[in-house]
GROMACS .gro file of C-alpha atoms in nm:
model
  193
    1TRP     CA    1  -0.090  -2.385   0.638
    2CYS     CA    2  -0.230  -2.367   0.284
    3SER     CA    3   0.022  -2.644   0.205
    4SER     CA    4   0.304  -2.397   0.265
    5THR     CA    5   0.597  -2.427   0.500
    6LEU     CA    6   0.645  -2.121   0.715
    7HIS     CA    7   0.990  -2.080   0.868
    8ILE     CA    8   1.038  -1.827   1.147
    9GLN     CA    9   1.384  -1.759   1.277
   10ASN     CA   10   1.385  -1.639   1.640
   11TYR     CA   11   1.026  -1.745   1.697
   12ALA     CA   12   1.079  -1.702   2.073
   13GLY     CA   13   1.158  -1.333   2.016
   14PHE     CA   14   0.837  -1.290   1.819
   15GLN     CA   15   0.636  -1.462   2.095
   16GLN     CA   16   0.795  -1.231   2.352
   17LEU     CA   17   0.695  -0.928   2.144
   18LYS     CA   18   0.334  -1.052   2.137
   19SER     CA   19   0.328  -1.130   2.510
   20GLN     CA   20   0.408  -0.772   2.614
   21GLY     CA   21   0.078  -0.613   2.510
   22ASN     CA   22   0.068  -0.346   2.241
   23SER     CA   23   0.339  -0.400   1.981
   24LEU     CA   24   0.455  -0.278   1.644
   25LEU     CA   25   0.607  -0.516   1.390
   26LEU     CA   26   0.795  -0.362   1.097
   27SER     CA   27   0.816  -0.603   0.808
   28THR     CA   28   0.926  -0.624   0.450
   29HIS     CA   29   0.635  -0.629   0.207
   30CYS     CA   30   0.671  -0.855  -0.093
   31SER     CA   31   0.329  -0.991  -0.190
   32ARG     CA   32  -0.043  -0.930  -0.184
   33ILE     CA   33  -0.088  -1.199   0.082
   34ASP     CA   34   0.145  -1.064   0.351
   35TRP     CA   35  -0.161  -0.977   0.562
   36LEU     CA   36  -0.266  -1.344   0.569
   37ILE     CA   37   0.072  -1.439   0.713
   38GLY     CA   38   0.039  -1.159   0.969
   39GLU     CA   39  -0.305  -1.285   1.077
   40TYR     CA   40  -0.174  -1.639   1.104
   41LEU     CA   41   0.124  -1.534   1.316
   42GLY     CA   42  -0.108  -1.345   1.548
   43MET     CA   43  -0.295  -1.669   1.623
   44LEU     CA   44   0.014  -1.882   1.688
   45GLY     CA   45   0.169  -1.954   2.025
   46ASP     CA   46   0.061  -1.924   2.385
   47ARG     CA   47  -0.104  -1.586   2.336
   48ALA     CA   48  -0.316  -1.501   2.036
   49VAL     CA   49  -0.323  -1.127   1.967
   50ARG     CA   50  -0.535  -0.894   1.764
   51VAL     CA   51  -0.345  -0.798   1.450
   52ASN     CA   52  -0.416  -0.481   1.258
   53PHE     CA   53  -0.252  -0.365   0.941
   54VAL     CA   54  -0.158  -0.051   0.760
   55ALA     CA   55  -0.280  -0.054   0.401
   56GLU     CA   56  -0.373   0.179   0.119
   57MET     CA   57  -0.715   0.340   0.147
   58THR     CA   58  -0.832   0.166  -0.172
   59ILE     CA   59  -0.829  -0.167   0.016
   60GLY     CA   60  -1.129  -0.042   0.215
   61LEU     CA   61  -1.333  -0.029  -0.105
   62LEU     CA   62  -1.305  -0.403  -0.176
   63PRO     CA   63  -1.630  -0.574  -0.064
   64ILE     CA   64  -1.512  -0.911   0.066
   65ILE     CA   65  -1.154  -0.840   0.167
   66GLY     CA   66  -1.154  -0.466   0.238
   67TRP     CA   67  -1.476  -0.391   0.424
   68PRO     CA   68  -1.391  -0.622   0.715
   69ARG     CA   69  -1.045  -0.459   0.743
   70VAL     CA   70  -1.217  -0.121   0.787
   71LEU     CA   71  -1.448  -0.266   1.053
   72PHE     CA   72  -1.159  -0.436   1.235
   73GLY     CA   73  -0.976  -0.105   1.274
   74ASP     CA   74  -0.694  -0.134   1.022
   75ILE     CA   75  -0.520   0.193   0.946
   76LEU     CA   76  -0.589   0.290   0.587
   77VAL     CA   77  -0.364   0.555   0.434
   78VAL     CA   78  -0.348   0.766   0.118
   79ARG     CA   79   0.032   0.815   0.133
   80ALA     CA   80   0.009   1.186   0.203
   81PHE     CA   81   0.135   1.262   0.553
   82PRO     CA   82  -0.082   1.571   0.619
   83LYS     CA   83  -0.389   1.348   0.577
   84ASP     CA   84  -0.245   1.024   0.712
   85GLY     CA   85  -0.074   1.160   1.025
   86PRO     CA   86  -0.395   1.266   1.204
   87ARG     CA   87  -0.575   0.947   1.089
   88ILE     CA   88  -0.297   0.725   1.228
   89GLN     CA   89  -0.287   0.920   1.556
   90ALA     CA   90  -0.665   0.902   1.601
   91ASN     CA   91  -0.668   0.527   1.538
   92ILE     CA   92  -0.394   0.463   1.792
   93GLU     CA   93  -0.552   0.691   2.054
   94GLY     CA   94  -0.890   0.524   2.003
   95PHE     CA   95  -0.751   0.176   2.063
   96HIS     CA   96  -0.548   0.292   2.364
   97ALA     CA   97  -0.858   0.457   2.516
   98SER     CA   98  -1.059   0.136   2.468
   99GLY     CA   99  -0.795  -0.080   2.634
  100VAL     CA  100  -0.780  -0.316   2.336
  101GLU     CA  101  -0.422  -0.437   2.288
  102ARG     CA  102  -0.298  -0.523   1.943
  103LEU     CA  103   0.000  -0.585   1.723
  104ILE     CA  104   0.019  -0.341   1.433
  105PHE     CA  105   0.177  -0.507   1.130
  106LEU     CA  106   0.347  -0.230   0.931
  107ALA     CA  107   0.538  -0.272   0.607
  108PRO     CA  108   0.700   0.072   0.587
  109GLU     CA  109   0.882   0.032   0.259
  110GLY     CA  110   0.588  -0.044   0.033
  111PHE     CA  111   0.544  -0.284  -0.255
  112ILE     CA  112   0.474  -0.262  -0.629
  113ALA     CA  113   0.182  -0.501  -0.679
  114ASP     CA  114   0.174  -0.461  -1.057
  115PRO     CA  115   0.532  -0.449  -1.192
  116GLY     CA  116   0.569  -0.274  -1.526
  117CYS     CA  117   0.286  -0.022  -1.480
  118ALA     CA  118   0.378   0.342  -1.542
  119VAL     CA  119   0.290   0.458  -1.189
  120GLY     CA  120   0.495   0.179  -1.029
  121ASP     CA  121   0.794   0.243  -1.256
  122LYS     CA  122   0.787   0.615  -1.169
  123TYR     CA  123   0.767   0.534  -0.798
  124ILE     CA  124   1.071   0.304  -0.825
  125ARG     CA  125   1.268   0.580  -1.004
  126ASP     CA  126   1.167   0.831  -0.734
  127CYS     CA  127   1.283   0.593  -0.461
  128GLU     CA  128   1.614   0.536  -0.640
  129ALA     CA  129   1.665   0.914  -0.670
  130PHE     CA  130   1.586   0.956  -0.298
  131MET     CA  131   1.852   0.698  -0.205
  132ALA     CA  132   2.104   0.856  -0.446
  133ASP     CA  133   2.042   1.200  -0.289
  134LEU     CA  134   2.134   1.047   0.047
  135GLY     CA  135   2.448   0.893  -0.101
  136LEU     CA  136   2.315   0.542  -0.047
  137ALA     CA  137   2.286   0.244  -0.280
  138ARG     CA  138   1.944   0.184  -0.432
  139LEU     CA  139   1.730  -0.081  -0.270
  140THR     CA  140   1.684  -0.386  -0.493
  141HIS     CA  141   1.385  -0.568  -0.342
  142VAL     CA  142   1.195  -0.310  -0.138
  143LEU     CA  143   1.093   0.051  -0.183
  144THR     CA  144   1.229   0.335   0.027
  145PRO     CA  145   1.059   0.343   0.367
  146ARG     CA  146   0.804   0.616   0.432
  147TYR     CA  147   0.961   0.757   0.744
  148LYS     CA  148   0.720   1.041   0.830
  149GLY     CA  149   0.433   0.811   0.928
  150MET     CA  150   0.662   0.591   1.139
  151GLN     CA  151   0.716   0.878   1.386
  152VAL     CA  152   0.344   0.851   1.464
  153PHE     CA  153   0.327   0.470   1.462
  154VAL     CA  154   0.599   0.437   1.723
  155LYS     CA  155   0.363   0.608   1.971
  156HIS     CA  156   0.152   0.290   1.965
  157ALA     CA  157   0.416   0.086   2.150
  158PRO     CA  158   0.742   0.280   2.191
  159GLY     CA  159   0.904   0.009   2.402
  160ASN     CA  160   0.781  -0.292   2.205
  161VAL     CA  161   0.889  -0.268   1.841
  162GLY     CA  162   1.013  -0.564   1.639
  163SER     CA  163   1.121  -0.616   1.282
  164CYS     CA  164   1.126  -0.903   1.038
  165ALA     CA  165   1.224  -0.980   0.682
  166MET     CA  166   0.985  -1.188   0.476
  167SER     CA  167   1.068  -1.374   0.156
  168PHE     CA  168   0.902  -1.645  -0.048
  169VAL     CA  169   1.083  -1.952  -0.183
  170GLU     CA  170   0.931  -2.193  -0.434
  171GLY     CA  171   1.017  -2.560  -0.460
  172TYR     CA  172   1.149  -2.766  -0.173
  173PRO     CA  173   1.426  -2.582   0.005
  174THR     CA  174   1.595  -2.706   0.318
  175LEU     CA  175   1.677  -2.463   0.594
  176ASP     CA  176   1.979  -2.452   0.821
  177PRO     CA  177   1.823  -2.418   1.170
  178ALA     CA  178   2.127  -2.235   1.306
  179THR     CA  179   2.160  -1.965   1.038
  180GLY     CA  180   1.820  -1.962   0.869
  181ALA     CA  181   1.992  -1.994   0.529
  182TRP     CA  182   1.802  -2.199   0.273
  183ARG     CA  183   1.943  -2.434   0.013
  184GLY     CA  184   1.754  -2.547  -0.293
  185GLY     CA  185   1.428  -2.404  -0.415
  186ASP     CA  186   1.396  -2.083  -0.613
  187PRO     CA  187   1.346  -1.732  -0.472
  188ALA     CA  188   0.996  -1.610  -0.553
  189THR     CA  189   1.050  -1.262  -0.409
  190LEU     CA  190   1.124  -1.055  -0.717
  191SER     CA  191   1.368  -0.770  -0.762
  192LEU     CA  192   1.228  -0.421  -0.831
  193ALA     CA  193   1.420  -0.390  -1.159
   0.00000   0.00000   0.00000
């Protein structure tokens, strides 16, 4: 697919998640093309499923990429729970009322698309302070999850939630089929710092 090798550990578990109707997949978020991988995974296997995403509201302003996402029913957020909570709830209720089943692909921890920008650097510092306040080590490759919205998302499929970790490796790695560990190649998923 696009000359890339896609390795999925526990593919059977992912297929089972898709086969049970409405589902929620929590994923790491490490690139601007994660949504393409989500769409592709929705088409694989015995049962293709509708995949919707959670993205920043500004995506909806992009003519070729964003407008279709609005029309397809993606959940676009502004990262302010008082505004996002009702929007998320209304989207989920609308799809449930219509009987359309889907997999919602949610990357709850966020991603800095433009490293080095002042806003991104401040957000990373805020996330580090949040973890320190909890007495936890700072996260090195993902931002602190936005937990308030997840309490609403779980209402979409409370009994059918999965999680995955995504990373990108350049070069020609080999994978151990038993452990999923890769040897060779270079990690392309960058650290926050």
